[in-house]
Amino acid sequence: MSNTGTSETRTAEQPQHKVCWSCKGPVEASALFCDTCNAIQPPGQLDHFTRFGLERTFIIDVDAIEATYLKQQQLLHPDRFASKSAREQALSSQQAATLNGAFETLKNPVARAEYLLRLAGHEPEGGEGHTVNDPALLMEAMEMREALHDADDRNTVDAMIKDTRKAARACEQDVAEALDQNAYDRARKLTTRLRYLMKMTEEARAKKSRLAAA
């Protein structure tokens, strides 16, 4: 696969305009509504980044995306279409579902990295039908899990949470660098490690809650 630049790939793959189903006028591909007749538009085939007006890059401003998400969510609320036609009601549901899916993917670092890998034509490791073939990573994960199992006080678990969060943040930077360099094999392995680190953080938090309740 060629190492085509990110912006070039985005321009080549993403449509710029579409035709409004209601008035047949031109509409920007990412528009929720037609500027001419104000009819709600189908979600189309935009990727999640284009839907939020972003370049395809791993490092994003999640708070800004959430603000955009909440604004669009209000515009697509079913109550706004209660008196509209059945087609417009259906389109609002489709738009809302697509918006929710895009937001859930982009706000999660692992899901975002895996999505970028798939956009580039590379299936992430450890997905359905795929196994993780990295002995060093598997050993690291096993050692972290054993350490968490043996931890019997909240201070120890707290230290583990801090360590895994720090490691995850560093791993996110490594993922971003690998994706920017189109180093997809490396990005796949780092994304798998990031998934393990985030899962261990969640498990450690759950154990801390159990210890607090004991």
PDB file of N, CA, C and O in Angstrom, residues 58-93:
ATOM      1  N   PHE A  58      -4.660  11.155  14.879  1.00  0.00           N
ATOM      2  CA  PHE A  58      -4.972  10.529  16.156  1.00  0.00           C
ATOM      3  C   PHE A  58      -5.155  11.549  17.270  1.00  0.00           C
ATOM      4  O   PHE A  58      -6.035  11.418  18.117  1.00  0.00           O
ATOM      5  N   ILE A  59      -4.315  12.590  17.297  1.00  0.00           N
ATOM      6  CA  ILE A  59      -4.412  13.603  18.340  1.00  0.00           C
ATOM      7  C   ILE A  59      -5.548  14.567  18.005  1.00  0.00           C
ATOM      8  O   ILE A  59      -5.497  15.278  16.990  1.00  0.00           O
ATOM      9  N   ILE A  60      -6.572  14.580  18.831  1.00  0.00           N
ATOM     10  CA  ILE A  60      -7.729  15.443  18.608  1.00  0.00           C
ATOM     11  C   ILE A  60      -8.129  16.104  19.923  1.00  0.00           C
ATOM     12  O   ILE A  60      -7.722  15.671  21.000  1.00  0.00           O
ATOM     13  N   ASP A  61      -8.949  17.133  19.820  1.00  0.00           N
ATOM     14  CA  ASP A  61      -9.477  17.822  20.993  1.00  0.00           C
ATOM     15  C   ASP A  61     -10.831  17.200  21.335  1.00  0.00           C
ATOM     16  O   ASP A  61     -11.851  17.538  20.729  1.00  0.00           O
ATOM     17  N   VAL A  62     -10.828  16.282  22.278  1.00  0.00           N
ATOM     18  CA  VAL A  62     -12.060  15.554  22.615  1.00  0.00           C
ATOM     19  C   VAL A  62     -13.123  16.493  23.172  1.00  0.00           C
ATOM     20  O   VAL A  62     -14.315  16.335  22.894  1.00  0.00           O
ATOM     21  N   ASP A  63     -12.722  17.491  23.951  1.00  0.00           N
ATOM     22  CA  ASP A  63     -13.694  18.435  24.507  1.00  0.00           C
ATOM     23  C   ASP A  63     -14.401  19.209  23.396  1.00  0.00           C
ATOM     24  O   ASP A  63     -15.611  19.436  23.456  1.00  0.00           O
ATOM     25  N   ALA A  64     -13.653  19.614  22.372  1.00  0.00           N
ATOM     26  CA  ALA A  64     -14.248  20.339  21.250  1.00  0.00           C
ATOM     27  C   ALA A  64     -15.197  19.427  20.473  1.00  0.00           C
ATOM     28  O   ALA A  64     -16.282  19.862  20.039  1.00  0.00           O
ATOM     29  N   ILE A  65     -14.812  18.174  20.303  1.00  0.00           N
ATOM     30  CA  ILE A  65     -15.677  17.226  19.614  1.00  0.00           C
ATOM     31  C   ILE A  65     -16.971  17.015  20.397  1.00  0.00           C
ATOM     32  O   ILE A  65     -18.061  16.946  19.819  1.00  0.00           O
ATOM     33  N   GLU A  66     -16.850  16.918  21.715  1.00  0.00           N
ATOM     34  CA  GLU A  66     -18.045  16.732  22.543  1.00  0.00           C
ATOM     35  C   GLU A  66     -18.981  17.930  22.417  1.00  0.00           C
ATOM     36  O   GLU A  66     -20.209  17.762  22.361  1.00  0.00           O
ATOM     37  N   ALA A  67     -18.432  19.136  22.352  1.00  0.00           N
ATOM     38  CA  ALA A  67     -19.265  20.331  22.193  1.00  0.00           C
ATOM     39  C   ALA A  67     -20.018  20.283  20.864  1.00  0.00           C
ATOM     40  O   ALA A  67     -21.220  20.588  20.806  1.00  0.00           O
ATOM     41  N   THR A  68     -19.326  19.890  19.798  1.00  0.00           N
ATOM     42  CA  THR A  68     -19.970  19.750  18.491  1.00  0.00           C
ATOM     43  C   THR A  68     -21.030  18.665  18.526  1.00  0.00           C
ATOM     44  O   THR A  68     -22.131  18.822  17.979  1.00  0.00           O
ATOM     45  N   TYR A  69     -20.704  17.568  19.178  1.00  0.00           N
ATOM     46  CA  TYR A  69     -21.640  16.446  19.298  1.00  0.00           C
ATOM     47  C   TYR A  69     -22.937  16.874  19.988  1.00  0.00           C
ATOM     48  O   TYR A  69     -24.041  16.571  19.518  1.00  0.00           O
ATOM     49  N   LEU A  70     -22.812  17.597  21.094  1.00  0.00           N
ATOM     50  CA  LEU A  70     -24.002  18.019  21.844  1.00  0.00           C
ATOM     51  C   LEU A  70     -24.862  18.983  21.034  1.00  0.00           C
ATOM     52  O   LEU A  70     -26.100  18.909  21.077  1.00  0.00           O
ATOM     53  N   LYS A  71     -24.227  19.866  20.271  1.00  0.00           N
ATOM     54  CA  LYS A  71     -24.984  20.793  19.429  1.00  0.00           C
ATOM     55  C   LYS A  71     -25.746  20.044  18.346  1.00  0.00           C
ATOM     56  O   LYS A  71     -26.929  20.312  18.100  1.00  0.00           O
ATOM     57  N   GLN A  72     -25.056  19.112  17.689  1.00  0.00           N
ATOM     58  CA  GLN A  72     -25.716  18.350  16.626  1.00  0.00           C
ATOM     59  C   GLN A  72     -26.806  17.439  17.190  1.00  0.00           C
ATOM     60  O   GLN A  72     -27.847  17.238  16.563  1.00  0.00           O
ATOM     61  N   GLN A  73     -26.551  16.908  18.383  1.00  0.00           N
ATOM     62  CA  GLN A  73     -27.537  16.054  19.019  1.00  0.00           C
ATOM     63  C   GLN A  73     -28.840  16.811  19.267  1.00  0.00           C
ATOM     64  O   GLN A  73     -29.939  16.270  19.073  1.00  0.00           O
ATOM     65  N   GLN A  74     -28.736  18.068  19.694  1.00  0.00           N
ATOM     66  CA  GLN A  74     -29.924  18.886  19.900  1.00  0.00           C
ATOM     67  C   GLN A  74     -30.673  19.119  18.596  1.00  0.00           C
ATOM     68  O   GLN A  74     -31.906  19.061  18.556  1.00  0.00           O
ATOM     69  N   LEU A  75     -29.927  19.375  17.525  1.00  0.00           N
ATOM     70  CA  LEU A  75     -30.556  19.615  16.225  1.00  0.00           C
ATOM     71  C   LEU A  75     -31.279  18.379  15.703  1.00  0.00           C
ATOM     72  O   LEU A  75     -32.257  18.499  14.947  1.00  0.00           O
ATOM     73  N   LEU A  76     -30.797  17.203  16.097  1.00  0.00           N
ATOM     74  CA  LEU A  76     -31.351  15.948  15.575  1.00  0.00           C
ATOM     75  C   LEU A  76     -32.336  15.291  16.535  1.00  0.00           C
ATOM     76  O   LEU A  76     -32.811  14.183  16.265  1.00  0.00           O
ATOM     77  N   HIS A  77     -32.684  15.962  17.625  1.00  0.00           N
ATOM     78  CA  HIS A  77     -33.569  15.361  18.626  1.00  0.00           C
ATOM     79  C   HIS A  77     -34.909  14.989  17.990  1.00  0.00           C
ATOM     80  O   HIS A  77     -35.490  15.783  17.225  1.00  0.00           O
ATOM     81  N   PRO A  78     -35.425  13.794  18.292  1.00  0.00           N
ATOM     82  CA  PRO A  78     -36.693  13.334  17.690  1.00  0.00           C
ATOM     83  C   PRO A  78     -37.862  14.299  17.882  1.00  0.00           C
ATOM     84  O   PRO A  78     -38.740  14.384  17.004  1.00  0.00           O
ATOM     85  N   ASP A  79     -37.888  15.038  18.981  1.00  0.00           N
ATOM     86  CA  ASP A  79     -38.995  15.972  19.214  1.00  0.00           C
ATOM     87  C   ASP A  79     -39.068  17.044  18.141  1.00  0.00           C
ATOM     88  O   ASP A  79     -40.157  17.572  17.861  1.00  0.00           O
ATOM     89  N   ARG A  80     -37.950  17.375  17.527  1.00  0.00           N
ATOM     90  CA  ARG A  80     -37.932  18.404  16.483  1.00  0.00           C
ATOM     91  C   ARG A  80     -38.565  17.919  15.181  1.00  0.00           C
ATOM     92  O   ARG A  80     -38.863  18.713  14.285  1.00  0.00           O
ATOM     93  N   PHE A  81     -38.761  16.593  15.085  1.00  0.00           N
ATOM     94  CA  PHE A  81     -39.280  16.022  13.837  1.00  0.00           C
ATOM     95  C   PHE A  81     -40.626  15.309  14.032  1.00  0.00           C
ATOM     96  O   PHE A  81     -41.085  14.600  13.139  1.00  0.00           O
ATOM     97  N   ALA A  82     -41.234  15.534  15.177  1.00  0.00           N
ATOM     98  CA  ALA A  82     -42.495  14.849  15.476  1.00  0.00           C
ATOM     99  C   ALA A  82     -43.595  15.175  14.473  1.00  0.00           C
ATOM    100  O   ALA A  82     -44.434  14.329  14.164  1.00  0.00           O
ATOM    101  N   SER A  83     -43.597  16.398  13.938  1.00  0.00           N
ATOM    102  CA  SER A  83     -44.636  16.808  12.988  1.00  0.00           C
ATOM    103  C   SER A  83     -44.168  16.721  11.538  1.00  0.00           C
ATOM    104  O   SER A  83     -44.892  17.108  10.620  1.00  0.00           O
ATOM    105  N   LYS A  84     -42.963  16.192  11.332  1.00  0.00           N
ATOM    106  CA  LYS A  84     -42.421  16.086   9.980  1.00  0.00           C
ATOM    107  C   LYS A  84     -42.886  14.788   9.313  1.00  0.00           C
ATOM    108  O   LYS A  84     -43.541  13.945   9.921  1.00  0.00           O
ATOM    109  N   SER A  85     -42.487  14.629   8.063  1.00  0.00           N
ATOM    110  CA  SER A  85     -42.862  13.431   7.320  1.00  0.00           C
ATOM    111  C   SER A  85     -42.150  12.205   7.872  1.00  0.00           C
ATOM    112  O   SER A  85     -41.157  12.311   8.600  1.00  0.00           O
ATOM    113  N   ALA A  86     -42.650  11.032   7.512  1.00  0.00           N
ATOM    114  CA  ALA A  86     -42.043   9.778   7.961  1.00  0.00           C
ATOM    115  C   ALA A  86     -40.592   9.683   7.469  1.00  0.00           C
ATOM    116  O   ALA A  86     -39.720   9.177   8.178  1.00  0.00           O
ATOM    117  N   ARG A  87     -40.335  10.191   6.266  1.00  0.00           N
ATOM    118  CA  ARG A  87     -38.971  10.136   5.725  1.00  0.00           C
ATOM    119  C   ARG A  87     -38.030  11.000   6.563  1.00  0.00           C
ATOM    120  O   ARG A  87     -36.912  10.578   6.888  1.00  0.00           O
ATOM    121  N   GLU A  88     -38.477  12.201   6.922  1.00  0.00           N
ATOM    122  CA  GLU A  88     -37.626  13.078   7.724  1.00  0.00           C
ATOM    123  C   GLU A  88     -37.395  12.510   9.122  1.00  0.00           C
ATOM    124  O   GLU A  88     -36.302  12.639   9.677  1.00  0.00           O
ATOM    125  N   GLN A  89     -38.412  11.883   9.678  1.00  0.00           N
ATOM    126  CA  GLN A  89     -38.234  11.241  10.980  1.00  0.00           C
ATOM    127  C   GLN A  89     -37.217  10.116  10.894  1.00  0.00           C
ATOM    128  O   GLN A  89     -36.375   9.950  11.790  1.00  0.00           O
ATOM    129  N   ALA A  90     -37.295   9.343   9.817  1.00  0.00           N
ATOM    130  CA  ALA A  90     -36.346   8.239   9.634  1.00  0.00           C
ATOM    131  C   ALA A  90     -34.925   8.774   9.442  1.00  0.00           C
ATOM    132  O   ALA A  90     -33.961   8.232  10.002  1.00  0.00           O
ATOM    133  N   LEU A  91     -34.796   9.848   8.667  1.00  0.00           N
ATOM    134  CA  LEU A  91     -33.477  10.427   8.437  1.00  0.00           C
ATOM    135  C   LEU A  91     -32.888  10.999   9.720  1.00  0.00           C
ATOM    136  O   LEU A  91     -31.681  10.893   9.955  1.00  0.00           O
ATOM    137  N   SER A  92     -33.728  11.581  10.557  1.00  0.00           N
ATOM    138  CA  SER A  92     -33.215  12.117  11.827  1.00  0.00           C
ATOM    139  C   SER A  92     -32.687  10.995  12.708  1.00  0.00           C
ATOM    140  O   SER A  92     -31.662  11.146  13.380  1.00  0.00           O
ATOM    141  N   SER A  93     -33.384   9.859  12.697  1.00  0.00           N
ATOM    142  CA  SER A  93     -32.912   8.704  13.474  1.00  0.00           C
ATOM    143  C   SER A  93     -31.592   8.178  12.926  1.00  0.00           C
ATOM    144  O   SER A  93     -30.676   7.830  13.692  1.00  0.00           O
TER     145      SER A  93
END
